[in-house]
Amino acid sequence: MNDTNGNNAEIENVEAVAVALAEWWHASARDLPWRFGRATPWGVLVSEVMSQQTQMSRVVPYWNDWMERWPDAAALAGAAKSDVITAWGRLGYPRRALRLQECARVVASDYGNELPQTYDELLALPGIGDYTASAVMSFAFGERIAVVDTNIRRVLSRVFLGVESLGGAASPAERALAKQVLPQDSASKCRRFDRSSVVWNQSVMELGAIVCTAKSPLCEACPVSSWCVFLRDGRPGLGERRTRPRQRFQGTDRQVRGLVMNALRNLPEGEIAVDRKSLERLWNDHIQLDRCIASLDEDGLIEILPNADVRLPV
């Protein structure tokens, strides 16, 4: 095993860390509605797509409403695009909603409305990448597979290597570490959400989300602080995780696109389009506004009518 600097790294205390994390997980895990075997595999996938770049606490009400309205892939596949985009609300990156519907159509038509149970088949679905496929394999089906997201990378790098996980894509060394420390599953653990590898993936991710955070880790409350190399070494380079500055939001095309989408989602009952004058009142720079409207149309999130009004796709 090589560390992030290319040096041979002996990984210690994995079993002790796993035991402590499992105890902490069972006592302290947030009671999210898609956890602990209460959601279908499709519901788990929906939660993972919604949670991308979005805090889980914000996702819960959207997920509850979404699953009540469209409980399986077939239900979502047959929904109107305008309803799907509206229901996505303020989760951000609304193109994800349409990709999820594309995924639902494939699951409904090609897999008999049942989510496929292999990594390769999941990865081939529209809008599903490595992280989501791995998460569904672990959290929905209980398969032993390393799940690698930003939180997991940060926790594993700190606890076992004593270094910060920098931004960008996961490195081969980080993926190798995640596979190396993944616990074996006991045959006696028949319930998928109780299996050691599943609890590990969930608990490491949870720890990174609420305790071992990027800028202000709560080391005094951490269940694995006794074995953390990062803490032992004085938390070197704390917070040095981004390879580029965070993009500002004010004045960006993303802000303008959001204003247009929000206006469409909040139209009074009976109205289906936002007229050109109302659009121009949303943003003073009409060149930027037109560029953003064109990009939304290109992404399939809106339709531009002949009179330059816009509406959600039907």
mmCIF file of C-alpha atoms in Angstrom:
data_model
loop_
_atom_site.group_PDB
_atom_site.id
_atom_site.type_symbol
_atom_site.label_atom_id
_atom_site.label_comp_id
_atom_site.label_asym_id
_atom_site.label_seq_id
_atom_site.Cartn_x
_atom_site.Cartn_y
_atom_site.Cartn_z
ATOM 1 C CA MET A 1 0.000 0.000 0.000
ATOM 2 C CA ASN A 2 1.408 3.419 -0.972
ATOM 3 C CA ASP A 3 0.403 6.639 0.750
ATOM 4 C CA THR A 4 -0.435 9.849 -1.086
ATOM 5 C CA ASN A 5 3.281 10.712 -1.259
ATOM 6 C CA GLY A 6 4.216 7.377 -2.797
ATOM 7 C CA ASN A 7 5.769 5.968 0.380
ATOM 8 C CA ASN A 8 4.997 2.541 1.755
ATOM 9 C CA ALA A 9 2.318 2.945 4.454
ATOM 10 C CA GLU A 10 1.519 0.287 7.015
ATOM 11 C CA ILE A 11 -2.138 0.575 7.940
ATOM 12 C CA GLU A 12 -2.709 -0.095 11.630
ATOM 13 C CA ASN A 13 -5.670 -0.307 14.016
ATOM 14 C CA VAL A 14 -8.214 -1.025 11.284
ATOM 15 C CA GLU A 15 -10.181 -3.496 13.398
ATOM 16 C CA ALA A 16 -10.269 -1.198 16.436
ATOM 17 C CA VAL A 17 -11.436 1.707 14.277
ATOM 18 C CA ALA A 18 -14.132 -0.474 12.695
ATOM 19 C CA VAL A 19 -15.485 -1.578 16.078
ATOM 20 C CA ALA A 20 -15.546 1.980 17.443
ATOM 21 C CA LEU A 21 -17.220 3.326 14.318
ATOM 22 C CA ALA A 22 -19.874 0.598 14.330
ATOM 23 C CA GLU A 23 -20.742 1.339 17.969
ATOM 24 C CA TRP A 24 -20.913 5.054 17.215
ATOM 25 C CA TRP A 25 -23.044 4.444 14.112
ATOM 26 C CA HIS A 26 -25.648 2.378 15.931
ATOM 27 C CA ALA A 27 -25.864 4.976 18.718
ATOM 28 C CA SER A 28 -25.597 8.221 16.753
ATOM 29 C CA ALA A 29 -26.504 7.793 13.070
ATOM 30 C CA ARG A 30 -29.007 10.294 11.743
ATOM 31 C CA ASP A 31 -32.408 8.688 11.239
ATOM 32 C CA LEU A 32 -32.748 9.369 7.522
ATOM 33 C CA PRO A 33 -35.776 7.720 5.885
ATOM 34 C CA TRP A 34 -33.781 5.724 3.327
ATOM 35 C CA ARG A 35 -31.540 4.093 5.945
ATOM 36 C CA PHE A 36 -31.784 0.867 7.974
ATOM 37 C CA GLY A 37 -33.528 -1.157 5.286
ATOM 38 C CA ARG A 38 -36.638 1.016 5.148
ATOM 39 C CA ALA A 39 -36.335 2.048 1.495
ATOM 40 C CA THR A 40 -36.459 0.048 -1.706
ATOM 41 C CA PRO A 41 -33.284 -0.126 -3.813
ATOM 42 C CA TRP A 42 -34.874 2.462 -6.103
ATOM 43 C CA GLY A 43 -35.487 4.735 -3.115
ATOM 44 C CA VAL A 44 -31.838 4.387 -2.097
ATOM 45 C CA LEU A 45 -30.732 5.372 -5.597
ATOM 46 C CA VAL A 46 -33.029 8.417 -5.555
ATOM 47 C CA SER A 47 -31.549 9.499 -2.212
ATOM 48 C CA GLU A 48 -28.022 9.214 -3.580
ATOM 49 C CA VAL A 49 -28.801 11.258 -6.703
ATOM 50 C CA MET A 50 -30.551 13.937 -4.640
ATOM 51 C CA SER A 51 -27.670 14.086 -2.137
ATOM 52 C CA GLN A 52 -25.013 14.873 -4.728
ATOM 53 C CA GLN A 53 -23.614 18.313 -3.830
ATOM 54 C CA THR A 54 -26.552 18.829 -1.459
ATOM 55 C CA GLN A 55 -26.735 18.522 2.330
ATOM 56 C CA MET A 56 -28.714 15.470 3.391
ATOM 57 C CA SER A 57 -30.810 17.492 5.829
ATOM 58 C CA ARG A 58 -32.154 19.472 2.864
ATOM 59 C CA VAL A 59 -32.842 16.312 0.889
ATOM 60 C CA VAL A 60 -35.210 14.607 3.367
ATOM 61 C CA PRO A 61 -38.450 16.560 2.647
ATOM 62 C CA TYR A 62 -37.852 16.419 -1.112
ATOM 63 C CA TRP A 63 -37.157 12.674 -0.961
ATOM 64 C CA ASN A 64 -40.287 12.011 1.115
ATOM 65 C CA ASP A 65 -42.525 13.950 -1.275
ATOM 66 C CA TRP A 66 -40.836 12.466 -4.349
ATOM 67 C CA MET A 67 -41.163 8.852 -3.204
ATOM 68 C CA GLU A 68 -44.791 9.345 -2.188
ATOM 69 C CA ARG A 69 -45.542 10.692 -5.642
ATOM 70 C CA TRP A 70 -43.287 8.364 -7.673
ATOM 71 C CA PRO A 71 -42.529 5.285 -5.544
ATOM 72 C CA ASP A 72 -40.782 3.322 -8.279
ATOM 73 C CA ALA A 73 -39.025 3.744 -11.586
ATOM 74 C CA ALA A 74 -42.135 3.117 -13.688
ATOM 75 C CA ALA A 75 -44.060 5.863 -11.907
ATOM 76 C CA LEU A 76 -41.287 8.396 -12.511
ATOM 77 C CA ALA A 77 -40.790 7.247 -16.093
ATOM 78 C CA GLY A 78 -44.354 8.206 -16.957
ATOM 79 C CA ALA A 79 -44.340 11.617 -15.270
ATOM 80 C CA ALA A 80 -44.442 14.919 -17.147
ATOM 81 C CA LYS A 81 -41.049 16.612 -17.357
ATOM 82 C CA SER A 82 -42.515 19.823 -15.980
ATOM 83 C CA ASP A 83 -43.723 17.990 -12.880
ATOM 84 C CA VAL A 84 -40.335 16.346 -12.387
ATOM 85 C CA ILE A 85 -38.470 19.645 -12.608
ATOM 86 C CA THR A 86 -40.943 21.380 -10.309
ATOM 87 C CA ALA A 87 -40.725 18.604 -7.713
ATOM 88 C CA TRP A 88 -36.925 18.873 -7.756
ATOM 89 C CA GLY A 89 -37.439 22.304 -6.216
ATOM 90 C CA ARG A 90 -34.311 23.987 -4.888
ATOM 91 C CA LEU A 91 -32.094 20.916 -4.695
ATOM 92 C CA GLY A 92 -29.852 22.487 -7.315
ATOM 93 C CA TYR A 93 -28.481 21.224 -10.631
ATOM 94 C CA PRO A 94 -31.969 20.396 -11.985
ATOM 95 C CA ARG A 95 -30.471 18.495 -14.910
ATOM 96 C CA ARG A 96 -30.067 15.696 -12.349
ATOM 97 C CA ALA A 97 -33.852 15.406 -12.190
ATOM 98 C CA LEU A 98 -34.150 14.742 -15.908
ATOM 99 C CA ARG A 99 -31.247 12.292 -15.845
ATOM 100 C CA LEU A 100 -32.966 10.459 -13.001
ATOM 101 C CA GLN A 101 -36.103 10.222 -15.115
ATOM 102 C CA GLU A 102 -34.028 8.892 -18.030
ATOM 103 C CA CYS A 103 -32.615 6.303 -15.636
ATOM 104 C CA ALA A 104 -36.136 5.407 -14.506
ATOM 105 C CA ARG A 105 -37.242 4.796 -18.080
ATOM 106 C CA VAL A 106 -34.390 2.346 -18.665
ATOM 107 C CA VAL A 107 -35.055 0.535 -15.373
ATOM 108 C CA ALA A 108 -38.780 0.316 -16.125
ATOM 109 C CA SER A 109 -38.400 -0.862 -19.727
ATOM 110 C CA ASP A 110 -35.230 -2.976 -19.636
ATOM 111 C CA TYR A 111 -35.244 -4.388 -16.101
ATOM 112 C CA GLY A 112 -38.917 -4.954 -15.359
ATOM 113 C CA ASN A 113 -39.045 -1.998 -12.944
ATOM 114 C CA GLU A 114 -36.418 -3.638 -10.692
ATOM 115 C CA LEU A 115 -33.069 -1.947 -10.161
ATOM 116 C CA PRO A 116 -30.244 -4.111 -11.565
ATOM 117 C CA GLN A 117 -28.027 -5.691 -8.929
ATOM 118 C CA THR A 118 -24.580 -5.593 -10.524
ATOM 119 C CA TYR A 119 -22.099 -2.727 -10.484
ATOM 120 C CA ASP A 120 -21.609 -2.761 -14.259
ATOM 121 C CA GLU A 121 -25.328 -2.658 -15.002
ATOM 122 C CA LEU A 122 -25.853 0.196 -12.540
ATOM 123 C CA LEU A 123 -22.929 2.125 -13.992
ATOM 124 C CA ALA A 124 -24.448 1.804 -17.472
ATOM 125 C CA LEU A 125 -27.676 3.537 -16.394
ATOM 126 C CA PRO A 126 -28.126 7.201 -17.435
ATOM 127 C CA GLY A 127 -26.610 9.636 -14.945
ATOM 128 C CA ILE A 128 -25.079 6.945 -12.697
ATOM 129 C CA GLY A 129 -21.357 7.214 -11.952
ATOM 130 C CA ASP A 130 -18.908 5.157 -9.919
ATOM 131 C CA TYR A 131 -19.875 6.600 -6.543
ATOM 132 C CA THR A 132 -23.635 6.133 -6.999
ATOM 133 C CA ALA A 133 -23.267 2.617 -8.406
ATOM 134 C CA SER A 134 -21.017 1.627 -5.504
ATOM 135 C CA ALA A 135 -23.301 3.251 -2.914
ATOM 136 C CA VAL A 136 -26.361 1.420 -4.243
ATOM 137 C CA MET A 137 -24.473 -1.884 -4.306
ATOM 138 C CA SER A 138 -23.532 -1.373 -0.647
ATOM 139 C CA PHE A 139 -26.501 0.432 0.896
ATOM 140 C CA ALA A 140 -29.327 -1.145 -1.130
ATOM 141 C CA PHE A 141 -28.010 -4.644 -1.828
ATOM 142 C CA GLY A 142 -25.517 -5.192 0.992
ATOM 143 C CA GLU A 143 -22.664 -6.109 -1.325
ATOM 144 C CA ARG A 144 -19.089 -5.755 -0.098
ATOM 145 C CA ILE A 145 -17.702 -2.893 -2.187
ATOM 146 C CA ALA A 146 -15.616 0.155 -1.352
ATOM 147 C CA VAL A 147 -17.633 3.373 -1.549
ATOM 148 C CA VAL A 148 -15.460 6.412 -2.207
ATOM 149 C CA ASP A 149 -16.790 9.941 -1.796
ATOM 150 C CA THR A 150 -15.269 13.173 -0.493
ATOM 151 C CA ASN A 151 -16.183 12.477 3.134
ATOM 152 C CA ILE A 152 -14.841 8.924 3.080
ATOM 153 C CA ARG A 153 -11.614 10.000 1.412
ATOM 154 C CA ARG A 154 -11.064 12.700 4.023
ATOM 155 C CA VAL A 155 -11.692 10.392 7.002
ATOM 156 C CA LEU A 156 -9.544 7.523 5.729
ATOM 157 C CA SER A 157 -6.676 9.813 4.744
ATOM 158 C CA ARG A 158 -6.702 11.537 8.127
ATOM 159 C CA VAL A 159 -7.183 8.508 10.355
ATOM 160 C CA PHE A 160 -4.807 6.075 8.655
ATOM 161 C CA LEU A 161 -2.309 8.256 6.758
ATOM 162 C CA GLY A 162 -2.333 11.478 8.788
ATOM 163 C CA VAL A 163 -2.740 13.701 5.743
ATOM 164 C CA GLU A 164 -5.475 15.749 4.134
ATOM 165 C CA SER A 165 -7.299 14.418 1.087
ATOM 166 C CA LEU A 166 -7.004 17.161 -1.519
ATOM 167 C CA GLY A 167 -9.737 18.102 -3.970
ATOM 168 C CA GLY A 168 -10.312 16.661 -7.402
ATOM 169 C CA ALA A 169 -10.959 13.062 -8.358
ATOM 170 C CA ALA A 170 -10.042 10.236 -6.030
ATOM 171 C CA SER A 171 -6.460 9.110 -6.562
ATOM 172 C CA PRO A 172 -5.507 5.457 -7.164
ATOM 173 C CA ALA A 173 -3.863 5.464 -3.703
ATOM 174 C CA GLU A 174 -7.077 6.673 -2.058
ATOM 175 C CA ARG A 175 -9.115 3.989 -3.821
ATOM 176 C CA ALA A 176 -6.587 1.341 -2.845
ATOM 177 C CA LEU A 177 -6.765 2.474 0.787
ATOM 178 C CA ALA A 178 -10.574 2.299 0.757
ATOM 179 C CA LYS A 179 -10.437 -1.276 -0.544
ATOM 180 C CA GLN A 180 -7.689 -2.309 1.879
ATOM 181 C CA VAL A 181 -9.501 -1.212 5.055
ATOM 182 C CA LEU A 182 -12.986 -2.401 4.008
ATOM 183 C CA PRO A 183 -14.098 -5.040 6.563
ATOM 184 C CA GLN A 184 -14.971 -8.578 5.603
ATOM 185 C CA ASP A 185 -18.641 -9.507 5.982
ATOM 186 C CA SER A 186 -19.753 -12.213 8.383
ATOM 187 C CA ALA A 187 -22.072 -14.849 7.000
ATOM 188 C CA SER A 188 -24.197 -14.527 10.146
ATOM 189 C CA LYS A 189 -25.105 -10.934 9.286
ATOM 190 C CA CYS A 190 -27.967 -11.732 6.949
ATOM 191 C CA ARG A 191 -29.674 -8.330 6.995
ATOM 192 C CA ARG A 192 -27.953 -6.243 4.356
ATOM 193 C CA PHE A 193 -27.876 -3.026 6.373
ATOM 194 C CA ASP A 194 -26.185 -4.811 9.305
ATOM 195 C CA ARG A 195 -23.299 -6.236 7.303
ATOM 196 C CA SER A 196 -19.876 -5.064 8.426
ATOM 197 C CA SER A 197 -18.865 -3.518 5.101
ATOM 198 C CA VAL A 198 -22.177 -1.642 4.838
ATOM 199 C CA VAL A 199 -21.925 -0.280 8.381
ATOM 200 C CA TRP A 200 -18.323 0.714 7.643
ATOM 201 C CA ASN A 201 -19.203 2.633 4.477
ATOM 202 C CA GLN A 202 -22.156 4.346 6.130
ATOM 203 C CA SER A 203 -20.334 5.190 9.352
ATOM 204 C CA VAL A 204 -17.171 6.532 7.710
ATOM 205 C CA MET A 205 -19.290 8.723 5.434
ATOM 206 C CA GLU A 206 -21.419 9.898 8.365
ATOM 207 C CA LEU A 207 -18.326 10.694 10.418
ATOM 208 C CA GLY A 208 -16.969 12.839 7.592
ATOM 209 C CA ALA A 209 -20.284 14.649 7.220
ATOM 210 C CA ILE A 210 -20.910 15.621 10.850
ATOM 211 C CA VAL A 211 -17.697 15.132 12.876
ATOM 212 C CA CYS A 212 -14.563 14.902 10.721
ATOM 213 C CA THR A 213 -15.517 17.931 8.624
ATOM 214 C CA ALA A 214 -13.176 19.681 6.225
ATOM 215 C CA LYS A 215 -12.468 22.927 8.055
ATOM 216 C CA SER A 216 -13.555 22.433 11.686
ATOM 217 C CA PRO A 217 -13.379 18.764 12.691
ATOM 218 C CA LEU A 218 -14.861 17.958 16.095
ATOM 219 C CA CYS A 219 -11.915 15.845 17.217
ATOM 220 C CA GLU A 220 -13.013 15.961 20.858
ATOM 221 C CA ALA A 221 -16.249 14.176 19.883
ATOM 222 C CA CYS A 222 -14.712 11.707 17.435
ATOM 223 C CA PRO A 223 -15.128 8.010 18.294
ATOM 224 C CA VAL A 224 -11.824 7.100 16.582
ATOM 225 C CA SER A 225 -9.633 9.950 17.859
ATOM 226 C CA SER A 226 -7.498 7.480 19.842
ATOM 227 C CA TRP A 227 -6.231 5.922 16.596
ATOM 228 C CA CYS A 228 -6.206 9.011 14.327
ATOM 229 C CA VAL A 229 -2.745 9.677 12.878
ATOM 230 C CA PHE A 230 -3.840 13.134 11.743
ATOM 231 C CA LEU A 231 -4.789 14.179 15.270
ATOM 232 C CA ARG A 232 -1.697 12.567 16.752
ATOM 233 C CA ASP A 233 0.525 14.577 14.405
ATOM 234 C CA GLY A 234 -1.127 17.904 15.233
ATOM 235 C CA ARG A 235 -3.592 18.020 12.311
ATOM 236 C CA PRO A 236 -1.023 19.115 9.683
ATOM 237 C CA GLY A 237 -2.394 21.252 6.856
ATOM 238 C CA LEU A 238 -5.926 21.297 8.284
ATOM 239 C CA GLY A 239 -8.401 22.425 5.638
ATOM 240 C CA GLU A 240 -5.968 22.243 2.729
ATOM 241 C CA ARG A 241 -8.296 20.252 0.568
ATOM 242 C CA ARG A 242 -9.210 22.302 -2.472
ATOM 243 C CA THR A 243 -7.028 22.377 -5.544
ATOM 244 C CA ARG A 244 -8.858 25.467 -6.819
ATOM 245 C CA PRO A 245 -10.877 28.238 -5.156
ATOM 246 C CA ARG A 246 -14.584 27.734 -4.673
ATOM 247 C CA GLN A 247 -16.506 29.414 -7.478
ATOM 248 C CA ARG A 248 -18.444 32.491 -6.382
ATOM 249 C CA PHE A 249 -22.200 32.313 -6.879
ATOM 250 C CA GLN A 250 -23.296 35.938 -7.112
ATOM 251 C CA GLY A 251 -23.400 37.103 -10.714
ATOM 252 C CA THR A 252 -22.692 33.716 -12.241
ATOM 253 C CA ASP A 253 -24.650 31.970 -14.969
ATOM 254 C CA ARG A 254 -25.648 29.435 -12.331
ATOM 255 C CA GLN A 255 -27.397 32.169 -10.366
ATOM 256 C CA VAL A 256 -29.214 33.438 -13.474
ATOM 257 C CA ARG A 257 -30.288 29.944 -14.485
ATOM 258 C CA GLY A 258 -31.603 29.435 -10.965
ATOM 259 C CA LEU A 259 -33.651 32.628 -11.134
ATOM 260 C CA VAL A 260 -35.290 31.532 -14.383
ATOM 261 C CA MET A 261 -36.056 28.047 -13.064
ATOM 262 C CA ASN A 262 -37.426 29.425 -9.806
ATOM 263 C CA ALA A 263 -39.747 31.777 -11.699
ATOM 264 C CA LEU A 264 -41.103 28.849 -13.692
ATOM 265 C CA ARG A 265 -41.569 26.604 -10.667
ATOM 266 C CA ASN A 266 -43.487 29.339 -8.831
ATOM 267 C CA LEU A 267 -45.916 30.398 -11.541
ATOM 268 C CA PRO A 268 -49.458 31.080 -10.302
ATOM 269 C CA GLU A 269 -51.905 28.249 -10.825
ATOM 270 C CA GLY A 270 -53.177 28.177 -14.386
ATOM 271 C CA GLU A 271 -50.145 29.931 -15.881
ATOM 272 C CA ILE A 272 -47.636 27.848 -17.814
ATOM 273 C CA ALA A 273 -45.093 30.355 -19.136
ATOM 274 C CA VAL A 274 -43.009 33.355 -18.077
ATOM 275 C CA ASP A 275 -43.221 36.217 -20.581
ATOM 276 C CA ARG A 276 -40.219 38.036 -21.988
ATOM 277 C CA LYS A 277 -40.723 41.235 -19.969
ATOM 278 C CA SER A 278 -40.882 39.266 -16.718
ATOM 279 C CA LEU A 279 -37.698 37.442 -17.699
ATOM 280 C CA GLU A 280 -35.888 40.711 -18.332
ATOM 281 C CA ARG A 281 -36.878 41.934 -14.884
ATOM 282 C CA LEU A 282 -35.100 38.953 -13.354
ATOM 283 C CA TRP A 283 -31.653 40.085 -14.519
ATOM 284 C CA ASN A 284 -30.374 43.405 -15.860
ATOM 285 C CA ASP A 285 -27.667 41.951 -18.099
ATOM 286 C CA HIS A 286 -29.861 40.717 -20.923
ATOM 287 C CA ILE A 287 -26.942 39.272 -22.885
ATOM 288 C CA GLN A 288 -26.094 37.009 -19.953
ATOM 289 C CA LEU A 289 -29.795 36.296 -19.442
ATOM 290 C CA ASP A 290 -30.218 35.172 -23.055
ATOM 291 C CA ARG A 291 -27.107 32.998 -22.815
ATOM 292 C CA CYS A 292 -28.516 31.287 -19.731
ATOM 293 C CA ILE A 293 -31.960 30.825 -21.264
ATOM 294 C CA ALA A 294 -30.317 29.247 -24.308
ATOM 295 C CA SER A 295 -28.284 26.886 -22.115
ATOM 296 C CA LEU A 296 -31.386 25.854 -20.153
ATOM 297 C CA ASP A 297 -33.147 25.125 -23.449
ATOM 298 C CA GLU A 298 -30.148 23.123 -24.647
ATOM 299 C CA ASP A 299 -30.196 21.087 -21.410
ATOM 300 C CA GLY A 300 -33.877 20.283 -21.927
ATOM 301 C CA LEU A 301 -34.933 22.112 -18.767
ATOM 302 C CA ILE A 302 -37.109 24.707 -20.491
ATOM 303 C CA GLU A 303 -38.802 25.343 -23.839
ATOM 304 C CA ILE A 304 -38.576 28.682 -25.631
ATOM 305 C CA LEU A 305 -41.864 29.646 -27.257
ATOM 306 C CA PRO A 306 -42.108 31.545 -30.594
ATOM 307 C CA ASN A 307 -42.897 34.819 -28.788
ATOM 308 C CA ALA A 308 -39.751 34.401 -26.584
ATOM 309 C CA ASP A 309 -41.746 33.361 -23.504
ATOM 310 C CA VAL A 310 -40.395 30.275 -21.752
ATOM 311 C CA ARG A 311 -42.085 27.318 -20.085
ATOM 312 C CA LEU A 312 -41.129 24.013 -18.464
ATOM 313 C CA PRO A 313 -40.995 21.100 -20.905
ATOM 314 C CA VAL A 314 -44.176 19.088 -21.271
#
